[in-house]
Coordinates of C-alpha atoms and ligand atoms in Angstrom, one line a residue:
X1 CA 15.1 40.1 -147.2
X2 CA 15.9 37.6 -144.4
X3 CA 15.8 39.6 -141.1
X4 CA 19.0 39.3 -139.1
X5 CA 18.5 38.0 -135.6
X6 CA 21.2 37.3 -133.0
X7 CA 20.5 33.9 -131.5
X8 CA 22.6 32.5 -128.6
X9 CA 23.1 28.9 -129.4
X10 CA 24.1 26.5 -126.7
X11 CA 27.7 25.3 -127.3
X12 CA 26.8 21.7 -126.8
X13 CA 23.8 20.8 -128.9
X14 CA 24.1 17.0 -128.2
X15 CA 25.3 17.0 -124.7
X16 CA 23.1 19.5 -122.8
X17 CA 22.8 17.3 -119.8
X18 CA 25.9 15.6 -118.5
X19 CA 26.4 13.1 -115.7
X20 CA 29.9 13.6 -114.2
X21 CA 30.9 10.7 -111.9
X22 CA 33.6 11.6 -109.3
X23 CA 32.7 15.3 -109.9
X24 CA 33.6 16.1 -106.3
X25 CA 37.2 14.9 -106.7
X26 CA 40.2 16.8 -107.9
X27 CA 40.0 16.5 -111.7
X28 CA 36.2 15.9 -111.9
X29 CA 35.4 19.1 -110.0
X30 CA 37.7 21.0 -112.3
X31 CA 35.8 19.5 -115.3
X32 CA 32.5 20.6 -113.8
X33 CA 33.8 24.2 -113.4
X34 CA 35.0 24.0 -117.0
X35 CA 31.6 22.8 -118.3
X36 CA 29.8 25.6 -116.5
X37 CA 32.2 28.2 -117.7
X38 CA 32.3 27.2 -121.3
X39 CA 28.9 25.7 -122.2
X40 CA 25.2 25.9 -121.3
X41 CA 25.0 22.3 -120.2
X42 CA 23.4 21.2 -117.0
X43 CA 25.6 18.9 -114.8
X44 CA 24.6 16.1 -112.4
X45 CA 27.5 15.0 -110.2
X46 CA 27.4 11.5 -108.9
X47 CA 30.0 11.0 -106.1
X48 CA 30.3 8.8 -103.1
X49 CA 32.1 11.5 -101.2
X50 CA 35.1 9.3 -100.2
X51 CA 38.0 10.7 -98.2
X52 CA 39.4 12.1 -101.6
X53 CA 36.4 14.2 -102.4
X54 CA 35.5 17.8 -101.5
X55 CA 32.0 19.2 -101.7
X56 CA 33.6 22.6 -101.2
X57 CA 35.2 22.3 -104.6
X58 CA 31.7 22.6 -106.1
X59 CA 30.3 25.2 -103.6
X60 CA 30.8 28.3 -105.9
X61 CA 28.8 26.8 -108.8
X62 CA 25.3 27.8 -109.7
X63 CA 22.7 25.5 -108.2
X64 CA 20.4 25.8 -111.3
X65 CA 23.3 24.3 -113.4
X66 CA 24.9 21.8 -111.1
X67 CA 23.4 19.3 -108.6
X68 CA 25.2 16.7 -106.5
X69 CA 23.8 13.2 -106.0
X70 CA 25.7 11.3 -103.3
X71 CA 25.9 7.6 -104.3
X72 CA 28.1 4.7 -105.4
X73 CA 28.8 4.1 -109.1
X74 CA 28.8 0.4 -108.4
X75 CA 25.1 0.5 -107.3
X76 CA 22.9 0.0 -110.5
X77 CA 19.7 1.3 -108.8
X78 CA 21.4 4.6 -108.1
X79 CA 23.1 4.8 -111.5
X80 CA 20.3 3.7 -113.8
X81 CA 17.9 6.7 -113.5
X82 CA 20.8 9.2 -113.5
X83 CA 22.2 7.8 -116.7
X84 CA 18.7 7.6 -118.3
X85 CA 18.2 11.4 -117.7
X86 CA 21.3 12.7 -119.5
X87 CA 22.9 12.9 -123.0
X88 CA 26.4 11.9 -121.9
X89 CA 28.3 10.4 -119.0
X90 CA 31.8 11.6 -118.3
X91 CA 33.3 9.0 -115.9
X92 CA 36.0 10.2 -113.5
X93 CA 35.0 8.4 -110.3
X94 CA 37.8 6.1 -109.1
X95 CA 40.0 5.1 -106.3
X96 CA 43.0 7.0 -107.6
X97 CA 46.1 6.7 -105.3
X98 CA 48.8 4.0 -106.1
X99 CA 50.1 3.9 -102.5
X100 CA 46.6 3.1 -101.2
X101 CA 46.2 0.4 -103.8
X102 CA 49.3 -1.3 -102.4
X103 CA 48.0 -1.4 -98.8
X104 CA 44.4 -2.3 -99.7
X105 CA 43.5 -3.1 -103.3
X106 CA 39.8 -4.1 -102.6
X107 CA 38.1 -0.7 -103.1
X108 CA 40.1 -0.3 -106.3
X109 CA 38.5 -3.5 -107.7
X110 CA 35.0 -2.5 -106.6
X111 CA 35.0 1.1 -107.8
X112 CA 37.3 1.0 -110.8
X113 CA 36.1 -2.3 -112.2
X114 CA 32.6 -3.0 -110.9
X115 CA 31.7 0.7 -110.9
X116 CA 32.8 1.1 -114.5
X117 CA 30.9 -2.1 -115.5
X118 CA 27.8 -0.8 -113.7
X119 CA 27.9 2.5 -115.6
X120 CA 28.5 0.8 -118.9
X121 CA 25.4 -1.4 -118.4
X122 CA 23.3 1.7 -117.8
X123 CA 24.8 3.5 -120.8
X124 CA 24.1 0.4 -122.9
X125 CA 20.5 0.2 -121.7
X126 CA 19.7 3.9 -122.4
X127 CA 22.0 4.4 -125.4
X128 CA 23.9 7.2 -123.7
X129 CA 27.2 8.7 -124.9
X130 CA 30.0 7.6 -122.5
X131 CA 33.5 9.1 -122.0
X132 CA 35.9 7.1 -119.8
X133 CA 38.7 9.0 -118.1
X134 CA 41.8 6.9 -117.6
X135 CA 45.5 7.1 -117.0
X136 CA 48.8 6.7 -118.8
X137 CA 49.8 4.2 -116.1
X138 CA 47.9 1.5 -117.9
X139 CA 51.0 1.3 -120.2
X140 CA 53.4 0.5 -117.4
X141 CA 56.6 2.5 -117.5
X142 CA 59.5 3.6 -119.7
X143 CA 63.2 3.6 -119.0
X144 CA 64.7 7.0 -118.3
X145 CA 66.9 6.9 -121.4
X146 CA 64.2 5.5 -123.7
X147 CA 63.5 8.0 -126.6
X148 CA 60.0 6.5 -126.9
X149 CA 56.8 8.0 -125.4
X150 CA 53.4 6.3 -124.9
X151 CA 51.1 6.3 -127.9
X152 CA 47.6 4.9 -128.4
X153 CA 49.2 1.8 -129.8
X154 CA 51.5 1.1 -126.7
X155 CA 50.7 -2.4 -125.2
X156 CA 49.0 -2.4 -121.8
X157 CA 51.4 -3.5 -119.0
X158 CA 50.1 -2.0 -115.7
X159 CA 52.3 -2.3 -112.6
X160 CA 50.1 -1.6 -109.5
X161 CA 46.7 -2.7 -108.3
X162 CA 45.5 0.9 -109.2
X163 CA 46.8 0.8 -112.7
X164 CA 45.7 -2.8 -113.3
X165 CA 42.2 -1.8 -112.2
X166 CA 42.2 1.2 -114.6
X167 CA 43.6 -1.0 -117.4
X168 CA 40.7 -3.5 -116.8
X169 CA 38.2 -0.7 -116.9
X170 CA 39.6 0.5 -120.2
X171 CA 39.2 -3.0 -121.6
X172 CA 35.6 -3.2 -120.4
X173 CA 34.8 0.1 -122.2
X174 CA 36.3 -1.3 -125.5
X175 CA 34.4 -4.5 -125.1
X176 CA 31.1 -2.6 -124.6
X177 CA 31.8 -0.6 -127.7
X178 CA 32.5 -3.6 -129.9
X179 CA 30.0 -6.1 -128.5
X180 CA 27.1 -3.8 -127.6
X181 CA 27.6 -0.7 -129.7
X182 CA 28.0 1.6 -126.7
X183 CA 29.0 5.1 -128.0
X184 CA 32.1 5.5 -125.9
X185 CA 35.5 7.1 -126.1
X186 CA 38.5 6.7 -123.7
X187 CA 41.3 9.2 -122.7
X188 CA 44.5 8.3 -121.0
X189 CA 46.1 11.3 -119.3
X190 CA 49.4 11.9 -117.6
X191 CA 49.9 13.3 -114.0
X192 CA 47.7 16.3 -113.2
X193 CA 48.5 19.2 -110.9
X194 CA 46.4 22.2 -109.8
X195 CA 44.0 23.3 -107.0
X196 CA 41.9 20.9 -105.0
X197 CA 44.2 17.9 -105.3
X198 CA 44.2 15.8 -102.2
X199 CA 47.4 16.3 -100.1
X200 CA 48.3 12.6 -100.3
X201 CA 49.4 13.2 -103.9
X202 CA 53.0 14.2 -104.7
X203 CA 52.9 17.9 -105.4
X204 CA 50.4 19.0 -102.8
X205 CA 52.1 16.8 -100.2
X206 CA 55.4 18.5 -100.8
X207 CA 53.9 22.0 -100.8
X208 CA 52.1 21.4 -97.6
X209 CA 55.1 19.8 -95.9
X210 CA 57.2 22.9 -96.8
X211 CA 54.4 25.2 -95.5
X212 CA 54.5 23.2 -92.3
X213 CA 58.2 23.8 -92.0
X214 CA 59.2 20.2 -92.8
X215 CA 61.2 18.7 -95.6
X216 CA 59.7 17.4 -98.8
X217 CA 59.8 13.6 -99.1
X218 CA 61.3 11.8 -102.1
X219 CA 60.8 8.1 -102.7
X220 CA 63.9 6.0 -103.8
X221 CA 66.5 8.0 -105.8
X222 CA 64.0 10.7 -106.8
X223 CA 64.8 10.2 -110.5
X224 CA 61.4 8.8 -111.5
X225 CA 59.9 11.0 -114.2
X226 CA 56.2 12.1 -114.4
X227 CA 54.7 14.0 -117.4
X228 CA 52.9 16.9 -115.7
X229 CA 49.8 18.6 -117.1
X230 CA 47.6 21.3 -115.5
X231 CA 44.2 19.9 -114.6
X232 CA 42.5 22.7 -116.6
X233 CA 44.2 21.4 -119.8
X234 CA 43.0 17.9 -119.0
X235 CA 39.4 19.3 -118.8
X236 CA 39.6 21.1 -122.1
X237 CA 41.0 17.9 -123.7
X238 CA 38.1 15.8 -122.3
X239 CA 35.6 18.4 -123.6
X240 CA 37.2 18.2 -127.1
X241 CA 36.9 14.4 -127.1
X242 CA 33.3 14.5 -125.8
X243 CA 32.3 17.0 -128.5
X244 CA 34.4 15.9 -131.5
X245 CA 36.1 12.5 -130.7
X246 CA 35.4 9.5 -132.8
X247 CA 33.3 6.8 -131.1
X248 CA 35.4 3.7 -130.1
X249 CA 38.7 5.7 -130.2
X250 CA 41.3 6.3 -127.5
X251 CA 43.1 9.7 -127.1
X252 CA 46.2 10.2 -125.1
X253 CA 46.3 13.5 -123.2
X254 CA 49.6 15.1 -122.3
X255 CA 51.3 18.5 -122.4
X256 CA 55.0 17.7 -122.8
X257 CA 55.7 18.2 -119.1
X258 CA 58.3 15.6 -118.3
X259 CA 60.2 16.3 -115.0
X260 CA 61.9 14.1 -112.5
X261 CA 60.5 14.1 -109.0
X262 CA 63.7 15.7 -107.6
X263 CA 63.4 18.5 -110.2
X264 CA 59.8 19.2 -109.0
X265 CA 60.9 19.2 -105.3
X266 CA 63.8 21.5 -106.0
X267 CA 61.4 23.9 -107.8
X268 CA 59.1 23.9 -104.7
X269 CA 62.1 24.5 -102.4
X270 CA 63.3 27.4 -104.6
X271 CA 59.9 29.0 -104.5
X272 CA 60.0 29.1 -100.7
X273 CA 63.6 30.3 -100.6
X274 CA 64.8 27.0 -99.0
X275 CA 68.0 25.2 -99.9
X276 CA 67.5 22.9 -102.9
X277 CA 69.0 19.9 -101.0
X278 CA 66.7 20.2 -98.0
X279 CA 65.1 16.9 -98.9
X280 CA 64.0 13.8 -96.8
X281 CA 64.8 10.7 -98.7
X282 CA 62.3 8.0 -97.8
X283 CA 61.5 4.3 -98.5
X284 CA 60.7 3.7 -102.2
X285 CA 57.2 2.7 -103.4
X286 CA 56.9 -1.1 -104.2
X287 CA 57.0 -1.6 -108.0
X288 CA 57.5 2.1 -108.5
X289 CA 57.1 3.0 -112.2
X290 CA 60.2 4.7 -113.5
X291 CA 59.0 7.1 -116.2
X292 CA 55.7 8.1 -117.9
X293 CA 55.8 10.2 -121.1
X294 CA 52.8 10.9 -123.4
X295 CA 52.8 11.5 -127.2
X296 CA 49.5 13.4 -127.7
X297 CA 49.8 14.1 -131.4
X298 CA 46.5 12.3 -132.3
X299 CA 44.5 14.6 -129.9
X300 CA 46.2 17.7 -131.3
X301 CA 46.0 16.8 -135.0
X302 CA 42.6 15.2 -135.1
X303 CA 40.7 17.5 -132.6
X304 CA 42.8 20.6 -132.7
X305 CA 43.5 20.6 -128.9
X306 CA 46.4 22.6 -127.4
X307 CA 47.4 22.9 -123.8
X308 CA 47.3 26.5 -122.3
X309 CA 49.5 25.9 -119.3
X310 CA 53.0 25.2 -120.7
X311 CA 55.1 27.2 -118.2
X312 CA 55.4 24.6 -115.3
X313 CA 57.1 27.1 -112.9
X314 CA 54.2 29.5 -113.4
X315 CA 51.6 26.8 -112.9
X316 CA 53.4 25.5 -109.9
X317 CA 53.6 29.0 -108.4
X318 CA 49.8 29.4 -108.9
X319 CA 49.2 26.0 -107.3
X320 CA 51.4 26.9 -104.3
X321 CA 49.5 30.2 -103.9
X322 CA 46.3 28.3 -103.9
X323 CA 47.4 25.9 -101.1
X324 CA 48.7 28.9 -99.1
X325 CA 45.3 30.6 -99.5
X326 CA 43.3 27.5 -98.7
X327 CA 45.0 26.2 -95.6
X328 CA 41.6 25.8 -93.9
X329 CA 40.7 23.2 -96.5
X330 CA 43.8 21.0 -96.3
X331 CA 44.9 21.4 -92.7
X332 CA 42.3 19.1 -91.2
X333 CA 43.5 16.4 -93.6
X334 CA 47.2 16.7 -92.9
X335 CA 47.8 14.8 -89.7
X336 CA 45.8 11.7 -90.8
X337 CA 47.5 11.7 -94.3
X338 CA 51.0 11.9 -92.8
X339 CA 50.2 9.2 -90.2
X340 CA 49.3 6.8 -93.0
X341 CA 52.5 7.6 -94.8
X342 CA 54.6 7.2 -91.6
X343 CA 53.2 3.7 -91.1
X344 CA 54.6 2.8 -94.5
X345 CA 58.0 4.4 -94.0
X346 CA 57.2 7.1 -96.6
Ligands
NAD1 P1 40.3 11.8 -106.8 O1 40.7 10.6 -105.9 O2 40.7 13.2 -106.4 O3 38.7 11.8 -107.0 C1 37.9 10.7 -107.2 C2 36.5 11.0 -106.9 O4 35.7 9.8 -107.1 C3 36.2 11.4 -105.4 O5 35.4 12.6 -105.4 C4 35.5 10.2 -104.8 O6 34.6 10.5 -103.8 C5 34.8 9.6 -106.1 N1 34.5 8.2 -105.9 C6 35.4 7.2 -105.5 N2 34.7 6.1 -105.5 C7 33.5 6.3 -105.9 C8 32.3 5.4 -106.1 N3 32.4 4.1 -105.8 N4 31.2 6.0 -106.5 C9 31.1 7.3 -106.7 N5 32.2 8.2 -106.5 C10 33.3 7.7 -106.1 O7 40.8 11.4 -108.2 P2 41.4 12.3 -109.4 O8 42.8 12.5 -109.2 O9 40.5 13.5 -109.5 O10 41.2 11.4 -110.7 C11 39.9 11.4 -111.4 C12 40.0 10.4 -112.5 O11 41.1 10.8 -113.4 C13 40.3 8.9 -112.1 O12 39.6 8.1 -112.9 C14 41.8 8.8 -112.3 O13 42.1 7.4 -112.6 C15 42.0 9.7 -113.6 N6 43.3 10.2 -113.8 C16 43.9 10.9 -112.7 C17 45.2 11.5 -112.9 C18 45.9 12.2 -111.8 O14 47.0 12.7 -112.1 N7 45.3 12.4 -110.7 C19 45.8 11.3 -114.2 C20 45.2 10.6 -115.2 C21 43.9 10.1 -115.0
TDX2 O1 55.7 11.8 -101.0 C1 55.9 11.4 -102.1 N1 57.1 11.3 -102.6 C2 57.4 10.8 -103.9 O2 58.6 10.8 -104.3 C3 54.8 10.9 -103.0 C4 53.3 11.0 -102.5 C5 55.1 10.5 -104.3 N2 56.4 10.4 -104.7 C6 56.6 10.0 -106.1 C7 55.9 8.8 -106.6 C8 55.8 9.1 -108.1 O3 57.0 8.9 -108.8 O4 56.1 11.1 -106.9 C9 55.5 10.6 -108.1 C10 54.1 11.0 -108.2 O5 53.4 10.3 -107.2 P1 51.8 10.4 -107.1 O6 51.3 11.8 -106.8 O7 51.3 9.3 -106.1 O8 51.3 10.0 -108.5 P2 51.4 8.7 -109.5 O9 51.7 7.5 -108.7 O10 52.4 9.1 -110.5 O11 49.9 8.6 -110.0 C11 49.2 9.8 -110.4 O12 49.3 10.0 -111.8 C12 48.5 9.1 -112.6 C13 47.8 9.8 -109.9 O13 47.8 9.6 -108.5 C14 47.0 8.7 -110.6 O14 45.6 8.8 -110.2 C15 47.1 9.0 -112.1 O15 46.5 7.9 -112.8

């Protein structure tokens, strides 16, 4: 008779050591928490600690599972030994804000293009599995009344320096797969919300404006549509692709969360018991994309992924509660962030 023993198997047999670039940022730090909570993997975070990062977002994690290396993804000497020491790279690091890319595109080219190139060269040299985190903005935008949504086959048509740099980085990944056999996958996700998002971004900017007793600020006519997904759902989707995705494939990530900006702002105002028309209408963003919408059927059918956060009002209420409870984190960033916006008429 074979004796029955209970063995605890690590959930990730092939990716026990993961390098997460940009792991001190909004979405990257959520992914690191997700990895620690759901697997036995050890994580090295490589992050330059730019203005958008927060070491605090990693503070609660166990030091025997997660270590932070401060450095630039565009520096091969930094990247090379870190990539050599892991089973997989999950690449989040980026300059991520469209408005910043309109005032100064240079860091977007350096980090998003040269940084991705540098990581790919290291992944090629050491034959390390690579997952590239990208955005739906590479596809440009849709009209408000267009029944179509973005799919993996939608042609690339980026509008801003940010989205063009992300589009270029996606093309680099595909070329490194085809020309050099790098074992890579790509995901393009829609707009994320949740805790630890820098207050320059739409939802936390409006929440913190209302907490400060000011009015939320809407660009243009406020009718632009974004397809919101909770960052925790983004993390579970990236994990599914890392574990089960087919090499060379792209997966779109979305949770059927289309809302206009004015609908989101009204929901925030309602939450605080403020009149729904208490809105400051400000100068529109140059080249402002009208609508993003994701068709995520491939990810759901092929990899069995499902989002958990499908009640936007509930997710928003949790996010508002988080910003209320974490004023000490965002308050020091507020004056500088708003001064930057004021200079642009936003
Ligand atoms: P973020 O700006 O909050 O964080 C980016 C992180 O990257 C920061 O910690 C920053 O310090 C780090 N970083 C920047 N330049 C670096 C460099 N040269 N070397 C090392 N680290 C560097 O961004 P985010 O919103 O968390 O986005 C993460 C990724 O997800 C990006 O690649 C972005 O394009 C993608 N994405 C974001 C969204 C969204 O809604 N925010 C949606 C889809 C895809
Ligand atoms: O104060 C504001 N008022 C306003 O109306 C701000 C900051 C934004 N907006 C609008 C612009 C967009 O239509 O809100 C929408 C969302 O703006 P952002 O938060 O800047 O996001 P977006 O430009 O859509 O890009 C985001 O999603 C895709 C992320 O920043 C990117 O990193 C990601 O790739």
